[in-house]
């Protein structure tokens, strides 16, 4: 079983819509969760971090965490073509300092 | 967040040679990591670079193939030794200010093997 699983997509949404990205993880003791955006040919860029159950909002982005269900999601409101990228979910190991990354979800926002 | 400079940005190397990648941060950071990202795939952690001591390697990665140095809190190098076509990949360094803190990535080194 992979440590972090994401739907690889591709996910296509029209401009202005809400994009919903999902991630599940296997380490029940994990406490730190992150979403990264990676444009083609570029390195990952941190979008959000979340540590507590519930929602965390930052501009058009909302991260949602449910530790009981071992589930993390990212909502992008008012999606823009510039949001087209691969989104990586990362979970910090409960027993060390390493992060486990999902395989990423490719998002395309259609103008 | 810290400014991370990674060099070289890309290189083409001959089989059997080695390449050393440098990662320089503009401020002291607690944690530095080295990742590999193969085409179309996600990030795989190679090792955690420990200041003043041997790096901590993940399963499947060994010091003879991927020697790492970290002489201080702002600098680390990763060497990829005895290069083969399977080593063609993007290598990324990342830094974090502490356990559980977000990691931030350098721009990466794109390595191709002839």
GROMACS .gro file of C-alpha atoms in nm:
model
  225
    1UNK     CA    1   0.000   0.000   0.000
    2UNK     CA    2   0.136   0.341  -0.092
    3UNK     CA    3   0.186   0.591   0.186
    4UNK     CA    4  -0.003   0.865   0.003
    5UNK     CA    5  -0.255   0.813  -0.274
    6UNK     CA    6  -0.401   1.065  -0.512
    7UNK     CA    7  -0.620   1.042  -0.818
    8UNK     CA    8  -0.377   1.101  -1.104
    9UNK     CA    9  -0.643   1.266  -1.320
   10UNK     CA   10  -0.632   1.443  -1.545
   11UNK     CA   11  -0.895   1.665  -1.391
   12UNK     CA   12  -1.048   1.928  -1.615
   13UNK     CA   13  -1.267   2.211  -1.492
   14UNK     CA   14  -1.400   2.523  -1.666
   15UNK     CA   15  -1.265   2.861  -1.569
   16UNK     CA   16  -1.445   2.997  -1.264
   17UNK     CA   17  -1.546   2.654  -1.132
   18UNK     CA   18  -1.433   2.482  -0.813
   19UNK     CA   19  -1.159   2.222  -0.850
   20UNK     CA   20  -1.154   1.949  -0.586
   21UNK     CA   21  -0.838   1.747  -0.529
   22UNK     CA   22  -0.825   1.452  -0.293
   23UNK     CA   23  -0.559   1.259  -0.107
   24UNK     CA   24  -0.560   0.966   0.134
   25UNK     CA   25  -0.273   0.851   0.352
   26UNK     CA   26  -0.186   0.533   0.537
   27UNK     CA   27   0.009   0.654   0.843
   28UNK     CA   28  -0.261   0.711   1.103
   29UNK     CA   29  -0.020   0.895   1.332
   30UNK     CA   30   0.075   1.163   1.079
   31UNK     CA   31   0.024   1.517   1.201
   32UNK     CA   32   0.150   1.742   0.919
   33UNK     CA   33   0.003   1.769   0.571
   34UNK     CA   34   0.093   1.982   0.272
   35UNK     CA   35  -0.023   2.069  -0.076
   36UNK     CA   36   0.226   2.163  -0.345
   37UNK     CA   37   0.173   2.291  -0.697
   38UNK     CA   38   0.416   2.191  -0.969
   39UNK     CA   39   0.413   2.351  -1.311
   40UNK     CA   40   0.561   2.151  -1.595
   41UNK     CA   41   0.940   2.175  -1.588
   42UNK     CA   42   0.943   2.353  -1.252
   43UNK     CA   43   1.000   2.246  -0.894
   44UNK     CA   44   0.716   2.201  -0.641
   45UNK     CA   45   0.586   2.515  -0.475
   46UNK     CA   46   0.411   2.509  -0.137
   47UNK     CA   47   0.046   2.616  -0.147
   48UNK     CA   48  -0.091   2.515   0.192
   49UNK     CA   49  -0.002   2.335   0.509
   50UNK     CA   50  -0.259   2.195   0.750
   51UNK     CA   51  -0.213   2.036   1.088
   52UNK     CA   52  -0.559   2.024   1.252
   53UNK     CA   53  -0.887   1.866   1.156
   54UNK     CA   54  -1.121   2.093   0.966
   55UNK     CA   55  -1.079   2.359   0.701
   56UNK     CA   56  -0.802   2.608   0.643
   57UNK     CA   57  -0.856   2.887   0.393
   58UNK     CA   58  -0.598   3.097   0.211
   59UNK     CA   59  -0.737   3.314  -0.066
   60UNK     CA   60  -0.895   3.092  -0.330
   61UNK     CA   61  -0.751   2.777  -0.170
   62UNK     CA   62  -0.909   2.571   0.108
   63UNK     CA   63  -0.741   2.267   0.258
   64UNK     CA   64  -0.956   2.017   0.444
   65UNK     CA   65  -0.825   1.754   0.684
   66UNK     CA   66  -1.003   1.457   0.839
   67UNK     CA   67  -0.758   1.252   1.042
   68UNK     CA   68  -1.018   0.991   1.139
   69UNK     CA   69  -1.075   0.915   0.771
   70UNK     CA   70  -0.707   0.975   0.682
   71UNK     CA   71  -0.816   1.215   0.414
   72UNK     CA   72  -0.687   1.550   0.294
   73UNK     CA   73  -0.837   1.762   0.020
   74UNK     CA   74  -0.770   2.088  -0.159
   75UNK     CA   75  -1.042   2.306  -0.304
   76UNK     CA   76  -0.958   2.576  -0.555
   77UNK     CA   77  -1.237   2.829  -0.598
   78UNK     CA   78  -1.281   3.046  -0.905
   79UNK     CA   79  -1.031   2.832  -1.094
   80UNK     CA   80  -0.808   3.018  -1.339
   81UNK     CA   81  -0.612   2.887  -1.638
   82UNK     CA   82  -0.298   2.974  -1.442
   83UNK     CA   83  -0.401   2.707  -1.188
   84UNK     CA   84  -0.335   2.440  -1.451
   85UNK     CA   85  -0.058   2.231  -1.297
   86UNK     CA   86   0.008   1.909  -1.110
   87UNK     CA   87  -0.089   1.918  -0.744
   88UNK     CA   88   0.108   1.707  -0.501
   89UNK     CA   89  -0.015   1.597  -0.161
   90UNK     CA   90   0.259   1.543   0.099
   91UNK     CA   91   0.237   1.386   0.442
   92UNK     CA   92   0.510   1.398   0.705
   93UNK     CA   93   0.606   1.063   0.849
   94UNK     CA   94   0.499   1.005   1.207
   95UNK     CA   95   0.828   0.832   1.288
   96UNK     CA   96   1.081   1.052   1.110
   97UNK     CA   97   1.127   1.380   0.931
   98UNK     CA   98   1.068   1.258   0.580
   99UNK     CA   99   0.772   1.360   0.368
  100UNK     CA  100   0.582   1.111   0.159
  101UNK     CA  101   0.452   1.253  -0.168
  102UNK     CA  102   0.158   1.133  -0.370
  103UNK     CA  103   0.191   1.087  -0.744
  104UNK     CA  104   0.005   1.410  -0.805
  105UNK     CA  105  -0.319   1.513  -0.975
  106UNK     CA  106  -0.296   1.693  -1.306
  107UNK     CA  107  -0.543   1.982  -1.325
  108UNK     CA  108  -0.640   2.166  -1.641
  109UNK     CA  109  -0.857   2.476  -1.620
  110UNK     CA  110  -1.030   2.538  -1.949
  111UNK     CA  111  -1.083   2.904  -2.047
  112UNK     CA  112   1.102   3.182   0.297
  113UNK     CA  113   1.467   3.099   0.229
  114UNK     CA  114   1.619   3.149  -0.115
  115UNK     CA  115   1.758   2.819  -0.240
  116UNK     CA  116   2.016   2.808  -0.518
  117UNK     CA  117   2.083   2.477  -0.684
  118UNK     CA  118   2.364   2.420  -0.935
  119UNK     CA  119   2.394   2.310  -1.205
  120UNK     CA  120   2.044   2.355  -1.342
  121UNK     CA  121   2.109   2.086  -1.601
  122UNK     CA  122   2.392   1.867  -1.725
  123UNK     CA  123   2.462   1.595  -1.975
  124UNK     CA  124   2.713   1.339  -1.854
  125UNK     CA  125   2.890   1.035  -1.986
  126UNK     CA  126   2.826   0.688  -1.846
  127UNK     CA  127   3.058   0.597  -1.563
  128UNK     CA  128   3.133   0.952  -1.459
  129UNK     CA  129   2.998   1.139  -1.156
  130UNK     CA  130   2.810   1.464  -1.109
  131UNK     CA  131   2.806   1.677  -0.797
  132UNK     CA  132   2.505   1.898  -0.736
  133UNK     CA  133   2.525   2.192  -0.498
  134UNK     CA  134   2.247   2.339  -0.284
  135UNK     CA  135   2.307   2.677  -0.120
  136UNK     CA  136   2.056   2.849   0.109
  137UNK     CA  137   2.068   3.219   0.199
  138UNK     CA  138   1.991   3.152   0.565
  139UNK     CA  139   2.057   2.877   0.815
  140UNK     CA  140   1.810   2.592   0.798
  141UNK     CA  141   1.769   2.296   1.026
  142UNK     CA  142   1.685   2.035   0.768
  143UNK     CA  143   1.798   1.964   0.413
  144UNK     CA  144   1.681   1.684   0.190
  145UNK     CA  145   1.762   1.542  -0.151
  146UNK     CA  146   1.494   1.403  -0.382
  147UNK     CA  147   1.478   1.242  -0.721
  148UNK     CA  148   1.190   1.295  -0.962
  149UNK     CA  149   1.183   1.071  -1.267
  150UNK     CA  150   0.988   1.184  -1.573
  151UNK     CA  151   0.614   1.190  -1.510
  152UNK     CA  152   0.652   1.062  -1.157
  153UNK     CA  153   0.638   1.201  -0.808
  154UNK     CA  154   0.922   1.279  -0.571
  155UNK     CA  155   1.126   1.007  -0.408
  156UNK     CA  156   1.338   1.096  -0.107
  157UNK     CA  157   1.701   0.992  -0.148
  158UNK     CA  158   1.833   1.104   0.189
  159UNK     CA  159   1.825   1.357   0.467
  160UNK     CA  160   2.147   1.560   0.477
  161UNK     CA  161   2.268   1.590   0.836
  162UNK     CA  162   2.499   1.872   0.933
  163UNK     CA  163   2.834   1.740   1.046
  164UNK     CA  164   2.743   1.373   1.020
  165UNK     CA  165   2.656   1.104   0.767
  166UNK     CA  166   2.335   1.145   0.573
  167UNK     CA  167   2.034   0.927   0.648
  168UNK     CA  168   1.947   0.727   0.337
  169UNK     CA  169   1.609   0.589   0.238
  170UNK     CA  170   1.558   0.231   0.137
  171UNK     CA  171   1.703   0.166  -0.206
  172UNK     CA  172   1.964   0.443  -0.190
  173UNK     CA  173   2.320   0.389  -0.072
  174UNK     CA  174   2.607   0.615   0.021
  175UNK     CA  175   2.844   0.470  -0.238
  176UNK     CA  176   2.611   0.572  -0.519
  177UNK     CA  177   2.479   0.897  -0.368
  178UNK     CA  178   2.740   1.046  -0.134
  179UNK     CA  179   2.612   1.357   0.042
  180UNK     CA  180   2.792   1.627   0.233
  181UNK     CA  181   2.655   1.896   0.459
  182UNK     CA  182   2.939   2.093   0.613
  183UNK     CA  183   2.719   2.367   0.761
  184UNK     CA  184   2.359   2.485   0.798
  185UNK     CA  185   2.344   2.658   0.459
  186UNK     CA  186   2.511   2.421   0.213
  187UNK     CA  187   2.489   2.063   0.093
  188UNK     CA  188   2.608   1.859  -0.202
  189UNK     CA  189   2.476   1.543  -0.362
  190UNK     CA  190   2.703   1.338  -0.586
  191UNK     CA  191   2.556   1.084  -0.825
  192UNK     CA  192   2.835   0.834  -0.891
  193UNK     CA  193   2.909   0.588  -1.168
  194UNK     CA  194   2.635   0.731  -1.385
  195UNK     CA  195   2.412   0.505  -1.593
  196UNK     CA  196   2.110   0.587  -1.811
  197UNK     CA  197   1.881   0.492  -1.520
  198UNK     CA  198   2.015   0.796  -1.333
  199UNK     CA  199   1.859   1.033  -1.585
  200UNK     CA  200   1.623   1.231  -1.368
  201UNK     CA  201   1.560   1.560  -1.195
  202UNK     CA  202   1.735   1.597  -0.861
  203UNK     CA  203   1.593   1.841  -0.610
  204UNK     CA  204   1.712   1.974  -0.280
  205UNK     CA  205   1.466   2.097  -0.023
  206UNK     CA  206   1.496   2.271   0.310
  207UNK     CA  207   1.281   2.304   0.620
  208UNK     CA  208   1.319   2.508   0.935
  209UNK     CA  209   1.223   2.221   1.161
  210UNK     CA  210   1.038   1.892   1.202
  211UNK     CA  211   0.686   1.919   1.066
  212UNK     CA  212   0.758   2.249   0.895
  213UNK     CA  213   0.694   2.284   0.522
  214UNK     CA  214   0.973   2.195   0.285
  215UNK     CA  215   1.077   2.442   0.018
  216UNK     CA  216   1.248   2.329  -0.300
  217UNK     CA  217   1.532   2.448  -0.513
  218UNK     CA  218   1.484   2.475  -0.888
  219UNK     CA  219   1.625   2.128  -0.948
  220UNK     CA  220   1.900   1.977  -1.160
  221UNK     CA  221   1.801   1.800  -1.479
  222UNK     CA  222   2.053   1.522  -1.545
  223UNK     CA  223   2.081   1.331  -1.870
  224UNK     CA  224   2.320   1.046  -1.934
  225UNK     CA  225   2.466   0.972  -2.277
   0.00000   0.00000   0.00000
